[in-house]
Tab-separated table of C-alpha atoms in Angstrom:
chain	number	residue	atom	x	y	z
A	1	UNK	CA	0.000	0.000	0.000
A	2	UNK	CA	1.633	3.414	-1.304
A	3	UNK	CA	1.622	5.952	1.719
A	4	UNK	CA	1.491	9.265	1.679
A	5	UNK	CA	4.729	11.323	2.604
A	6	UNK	CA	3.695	12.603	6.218
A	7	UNK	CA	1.114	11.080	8.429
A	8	UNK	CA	0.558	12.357	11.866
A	9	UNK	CA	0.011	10.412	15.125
A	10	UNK	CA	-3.060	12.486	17.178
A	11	UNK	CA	-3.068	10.545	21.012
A	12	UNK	CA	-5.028	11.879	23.283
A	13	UNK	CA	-4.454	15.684	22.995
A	14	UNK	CA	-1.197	15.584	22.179
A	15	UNK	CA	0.085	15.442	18.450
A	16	UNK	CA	2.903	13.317	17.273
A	17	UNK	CA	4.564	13.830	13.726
A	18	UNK	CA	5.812	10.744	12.277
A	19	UNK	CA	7.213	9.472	9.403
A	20	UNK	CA	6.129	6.037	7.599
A	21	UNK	CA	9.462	3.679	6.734
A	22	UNK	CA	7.246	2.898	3.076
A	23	UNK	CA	8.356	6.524	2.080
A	24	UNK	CA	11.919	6.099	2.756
A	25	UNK	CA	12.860	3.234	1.813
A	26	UNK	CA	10.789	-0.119	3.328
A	27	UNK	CA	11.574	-1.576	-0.282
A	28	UNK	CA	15.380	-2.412	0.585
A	29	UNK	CA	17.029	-5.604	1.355
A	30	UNK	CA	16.976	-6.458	5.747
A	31	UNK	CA	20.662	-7.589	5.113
A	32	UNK	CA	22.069	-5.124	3.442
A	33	UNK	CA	24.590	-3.464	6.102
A	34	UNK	CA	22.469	-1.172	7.580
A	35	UNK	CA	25.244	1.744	8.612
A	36	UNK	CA	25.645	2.339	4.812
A	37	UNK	CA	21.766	2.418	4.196
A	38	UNK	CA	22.062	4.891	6.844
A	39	UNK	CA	24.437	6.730	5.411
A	40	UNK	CA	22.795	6.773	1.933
A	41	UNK	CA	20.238	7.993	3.700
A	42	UNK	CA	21.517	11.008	5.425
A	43	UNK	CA	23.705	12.173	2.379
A	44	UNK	CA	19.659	12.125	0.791
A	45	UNK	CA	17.980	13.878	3.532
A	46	UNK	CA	20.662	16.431	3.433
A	47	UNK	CA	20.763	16.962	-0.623
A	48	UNK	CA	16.862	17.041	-0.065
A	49	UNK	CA	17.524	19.587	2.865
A	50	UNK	CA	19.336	21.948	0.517
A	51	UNK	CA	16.800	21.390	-2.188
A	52	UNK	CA	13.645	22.551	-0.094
A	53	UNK	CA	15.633	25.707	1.078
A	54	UNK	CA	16.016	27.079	-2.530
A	55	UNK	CA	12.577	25.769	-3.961
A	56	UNK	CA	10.965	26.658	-0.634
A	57	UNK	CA	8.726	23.693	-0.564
A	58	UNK	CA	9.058	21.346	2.687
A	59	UNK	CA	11.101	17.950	2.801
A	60	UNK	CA	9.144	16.256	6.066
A	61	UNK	CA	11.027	13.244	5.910
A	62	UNK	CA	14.576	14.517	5.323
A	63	UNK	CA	14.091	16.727	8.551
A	64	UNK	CA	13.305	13.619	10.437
A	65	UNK	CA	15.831	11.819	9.114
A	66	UNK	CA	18.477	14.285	10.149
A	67	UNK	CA	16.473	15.592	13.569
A	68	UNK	CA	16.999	11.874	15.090
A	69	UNK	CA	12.833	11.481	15.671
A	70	UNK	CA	11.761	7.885	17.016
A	71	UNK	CA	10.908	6.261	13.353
A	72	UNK	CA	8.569	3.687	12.570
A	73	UNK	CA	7.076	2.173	9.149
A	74	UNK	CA	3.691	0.406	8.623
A	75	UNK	CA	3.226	-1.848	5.259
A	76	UNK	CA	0.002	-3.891	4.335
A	77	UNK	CA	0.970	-7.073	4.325
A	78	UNK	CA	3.136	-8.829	7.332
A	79	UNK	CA	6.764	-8.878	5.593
A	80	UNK	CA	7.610	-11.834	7.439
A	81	UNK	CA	9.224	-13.061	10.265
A	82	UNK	CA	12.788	-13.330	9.146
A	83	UNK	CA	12.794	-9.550	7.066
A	84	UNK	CA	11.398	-8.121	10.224
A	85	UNK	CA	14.088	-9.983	13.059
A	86	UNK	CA	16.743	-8.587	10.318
A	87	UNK	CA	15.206	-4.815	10.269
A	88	UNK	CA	14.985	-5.178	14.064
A	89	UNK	CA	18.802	-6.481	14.711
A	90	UNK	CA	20.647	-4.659	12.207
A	91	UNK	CA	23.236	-2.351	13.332
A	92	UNK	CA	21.965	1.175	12.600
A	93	UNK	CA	18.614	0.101	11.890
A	94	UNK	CA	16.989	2.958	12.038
A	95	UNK	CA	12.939	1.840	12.824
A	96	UNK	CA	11.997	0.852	16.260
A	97	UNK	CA	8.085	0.667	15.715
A	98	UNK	CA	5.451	-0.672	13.315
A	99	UNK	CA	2.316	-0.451	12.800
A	100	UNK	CA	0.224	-3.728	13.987
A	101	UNK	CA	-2.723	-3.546	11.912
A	102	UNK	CA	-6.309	-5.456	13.034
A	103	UNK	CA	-8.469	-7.139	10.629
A	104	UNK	CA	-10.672	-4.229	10.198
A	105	UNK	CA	-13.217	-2.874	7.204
A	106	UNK	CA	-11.213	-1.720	5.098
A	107	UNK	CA	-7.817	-3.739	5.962
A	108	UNK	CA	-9.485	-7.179	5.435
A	109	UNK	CA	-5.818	-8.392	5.147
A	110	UNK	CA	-5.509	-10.838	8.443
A	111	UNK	CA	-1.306	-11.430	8.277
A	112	UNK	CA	-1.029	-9.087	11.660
A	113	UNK	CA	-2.964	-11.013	13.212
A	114	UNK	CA	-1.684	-13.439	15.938
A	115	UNK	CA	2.088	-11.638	15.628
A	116	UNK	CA	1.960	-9.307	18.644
A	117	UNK	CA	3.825	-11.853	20.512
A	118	UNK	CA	6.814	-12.396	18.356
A	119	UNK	CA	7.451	-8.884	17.327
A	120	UNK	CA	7.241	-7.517	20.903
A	121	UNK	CA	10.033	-10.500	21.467
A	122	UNK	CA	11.769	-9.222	18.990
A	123	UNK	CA	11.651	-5.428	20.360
A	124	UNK	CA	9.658	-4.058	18.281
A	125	UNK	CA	6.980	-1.402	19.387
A	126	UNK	CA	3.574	-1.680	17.939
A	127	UNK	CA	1.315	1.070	17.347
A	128	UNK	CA	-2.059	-1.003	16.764
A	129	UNK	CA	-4.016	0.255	13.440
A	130	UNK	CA	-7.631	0.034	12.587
A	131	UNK	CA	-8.508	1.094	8.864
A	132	UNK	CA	-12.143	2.093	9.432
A	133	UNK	CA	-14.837	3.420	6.633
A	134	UNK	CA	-13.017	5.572	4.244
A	135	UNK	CA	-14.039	8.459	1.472
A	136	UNK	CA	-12.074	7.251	-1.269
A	137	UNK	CA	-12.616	10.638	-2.764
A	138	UNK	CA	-16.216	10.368	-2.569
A	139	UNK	CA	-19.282	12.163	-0.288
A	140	UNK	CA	-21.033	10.233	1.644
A	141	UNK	CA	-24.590	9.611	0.286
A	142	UNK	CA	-27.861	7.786	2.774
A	143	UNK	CA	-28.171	4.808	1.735
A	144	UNK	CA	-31.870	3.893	0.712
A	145	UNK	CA	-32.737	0.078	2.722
A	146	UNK	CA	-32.657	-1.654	-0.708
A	147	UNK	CA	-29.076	-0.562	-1.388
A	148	UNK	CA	-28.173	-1.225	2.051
A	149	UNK	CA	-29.364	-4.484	1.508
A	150	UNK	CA	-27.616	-5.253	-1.770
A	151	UNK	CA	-24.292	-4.420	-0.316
A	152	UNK	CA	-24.818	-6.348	3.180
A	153	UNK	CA	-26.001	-9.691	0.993
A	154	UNK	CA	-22.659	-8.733	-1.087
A	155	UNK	CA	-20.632	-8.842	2.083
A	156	UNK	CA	-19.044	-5.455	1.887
A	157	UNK	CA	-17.765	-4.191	4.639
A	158	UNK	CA	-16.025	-0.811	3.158
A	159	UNK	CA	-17.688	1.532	1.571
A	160	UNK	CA	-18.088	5.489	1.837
A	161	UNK	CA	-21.839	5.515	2.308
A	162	UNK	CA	-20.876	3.311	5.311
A	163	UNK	CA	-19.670	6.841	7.010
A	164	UNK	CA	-22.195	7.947	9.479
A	165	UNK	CA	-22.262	8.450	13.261
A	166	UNK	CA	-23.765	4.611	13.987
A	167	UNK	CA	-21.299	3.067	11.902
A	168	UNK	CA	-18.356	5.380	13.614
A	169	UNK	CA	-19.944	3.549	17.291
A	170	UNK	CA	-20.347	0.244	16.028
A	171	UNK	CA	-16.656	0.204	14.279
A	172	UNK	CA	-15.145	1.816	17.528
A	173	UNK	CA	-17.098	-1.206	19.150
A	174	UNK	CA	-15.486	-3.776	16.846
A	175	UNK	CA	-12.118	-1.957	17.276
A	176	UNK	CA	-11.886	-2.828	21.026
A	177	UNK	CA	-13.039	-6.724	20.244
A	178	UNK	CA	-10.154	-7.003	17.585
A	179	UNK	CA	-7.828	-5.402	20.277
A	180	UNK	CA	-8.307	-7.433	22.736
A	181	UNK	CA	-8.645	-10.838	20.631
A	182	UNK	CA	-4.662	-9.813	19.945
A	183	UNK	CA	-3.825	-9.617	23.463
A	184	UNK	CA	-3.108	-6.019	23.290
A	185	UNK	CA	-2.581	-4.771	27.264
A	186	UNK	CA	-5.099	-2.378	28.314
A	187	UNK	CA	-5.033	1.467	28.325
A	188	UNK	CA	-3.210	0.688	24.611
A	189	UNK	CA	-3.655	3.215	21.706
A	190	UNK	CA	-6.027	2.111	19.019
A	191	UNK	CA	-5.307	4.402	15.856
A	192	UNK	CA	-8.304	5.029	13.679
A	193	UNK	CA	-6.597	5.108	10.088
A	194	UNK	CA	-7.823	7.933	8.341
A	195	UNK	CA	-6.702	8.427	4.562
A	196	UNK	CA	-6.378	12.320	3.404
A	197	UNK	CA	-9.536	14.028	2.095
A	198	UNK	CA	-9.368	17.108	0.076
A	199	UNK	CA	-12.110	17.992	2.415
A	200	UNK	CA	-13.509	16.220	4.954
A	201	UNK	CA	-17.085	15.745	4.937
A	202	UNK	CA	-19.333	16.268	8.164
A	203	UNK	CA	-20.498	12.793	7.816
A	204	UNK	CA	-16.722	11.877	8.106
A	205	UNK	CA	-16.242	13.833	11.435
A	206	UNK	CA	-19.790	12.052	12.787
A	207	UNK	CA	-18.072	8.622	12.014
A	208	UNK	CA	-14.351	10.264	13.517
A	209	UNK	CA	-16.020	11.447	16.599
A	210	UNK	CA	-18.476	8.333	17.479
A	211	UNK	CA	-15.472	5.953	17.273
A	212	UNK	CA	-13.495	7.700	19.391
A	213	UNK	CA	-16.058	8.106	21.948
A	214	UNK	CA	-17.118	4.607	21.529
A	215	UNK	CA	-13.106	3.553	22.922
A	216	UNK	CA	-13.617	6.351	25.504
A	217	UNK	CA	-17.141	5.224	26.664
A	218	UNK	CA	-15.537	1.434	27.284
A	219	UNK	CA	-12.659	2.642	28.908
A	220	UNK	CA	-10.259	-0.144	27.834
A	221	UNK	CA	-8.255	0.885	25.034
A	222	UNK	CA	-7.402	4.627	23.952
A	223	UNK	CA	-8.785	6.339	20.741
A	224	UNK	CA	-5.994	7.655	18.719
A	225	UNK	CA	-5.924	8.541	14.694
A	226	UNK	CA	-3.164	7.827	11.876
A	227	UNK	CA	-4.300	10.729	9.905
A	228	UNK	CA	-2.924	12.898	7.209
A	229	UNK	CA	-1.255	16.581	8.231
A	230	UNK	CA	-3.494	17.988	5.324
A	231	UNK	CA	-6.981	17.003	7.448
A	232	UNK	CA	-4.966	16.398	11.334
A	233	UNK	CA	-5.835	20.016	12.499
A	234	UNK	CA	-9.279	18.909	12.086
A	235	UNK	CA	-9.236	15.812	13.641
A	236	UNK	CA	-7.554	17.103	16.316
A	237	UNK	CA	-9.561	20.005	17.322
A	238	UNK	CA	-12.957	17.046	17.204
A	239	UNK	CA	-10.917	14.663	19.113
A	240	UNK	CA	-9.874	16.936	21.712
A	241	UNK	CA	-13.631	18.129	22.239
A	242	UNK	CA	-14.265	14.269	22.767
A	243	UNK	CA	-11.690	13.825	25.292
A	244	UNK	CA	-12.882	17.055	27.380
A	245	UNK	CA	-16.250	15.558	27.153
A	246	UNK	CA	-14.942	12.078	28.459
A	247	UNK	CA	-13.356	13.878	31.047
């Protein structure tokens, strides 16, 4: 799955800027020695560096490559025991999370699941993911019964007229039962994946807002979002409201 260049971490109301190992190089062999990928890398970030000063446009991940910011990568499919043991132990490896995602709507991908165990033996820390209803570009619409029936006899699970304030509750809902069938301890984060919107529709924030309080409500896991910096100002400023209200 191609990510986007930036993503932002929102926990609680505090706002983490991190940058995904998929834009900077996830694609390269584990045994390569990883001192030189490192150094590849810097000489990069620091050519990039240069670059953004004279075209004045911004160069997120070189800054984090050269600031020394606790990095972390997240990839779609489970690369594998053995690649991720050799991205753990590498000298000068520079990732030290990943992101753990749960068979969720619109991840229906299961090969997370069950490896909690073995990666936190391995070191790793795990930010848990939850891909819930997405826009894909597209405003939510109210679904008429006979549609909504056609799509639940199809089986789909993802779709952007899914995105209202019941499905947000009922997702958050699922999101703590897929959390806890993984053995995750409690008071972990649960990051709602959000993909970047142009705009982001109110029916979006309905769906953001009722998941979150959903996690808040049961008390066992925290809501957090893996959102875009182009809509995390947004999210933020809803979440926060949540969290106030939650006391």
């Amino acid at each position: 799955m191609q990510r986007s260049q930036s993503r932002t971490i929102l926990q609680g109301t505090a706002v983490f800027a991190v940058m995904m190992g998929m834009a900077i190089g996830c694609g390269q062999n584990p045994t390569e020695p990883a001192n030189s990928a490192r150094a590849l890398a810097d000489v990069a970030a620091t050519v990039a560096q240069v670059a953004s000063a004279v075209s004045g446009q911004p160069s997120p991940l070189a800054d984090e490559q050269k600031s020394g910011k606790n990095l972390g990568f997240d990839t779609h499919t489970y690369p594998g025991n053995k690649t991720m043991q050799a991205w753990r132990q590498a000298k000068g490896a520079p990732y030290k999370w990943v992101g753990d995602y749960l068979p969720s709507p619109c991840h229906k991908d299961a090969s997370w699941a069950g490896r909690r165990d073995t990666l936190t033996r391995m070191g790793w820390g795990l930010a848990v993911v939850y891909v819930g209803q997405q826009t894909w570009g597209r405003t939510p619409q109210l679904l008429s019964p006979s549609r909504l029936a056609a799509l639940q006899k199809a089986g789909t699970s993802c779709n952007a007229d899914f995105i209202t304030a019941a499905r947000g509750a009922s997702d958050g809902r699922d999101a703590i039962t897929m959390t806890t069938r993984e053995g995750f301890p409690k008071r972990s984060i649960v990051f709602l994946d959000i993909e970047r919107m142009e705009v982001m529709p109110p029916a979006m924030r309905d769906y953001t807002r009722a998941w979150a309080r959903a996690l808040l409500a049961d008390g066992q896991y925290r809501p957090g979002v893996y959102v875009h910096k182009h809509n995390a100002q947004i999210v933020y400023d809803d979440l926060k409201a949540a969290f106030a209200l939650a006391g």
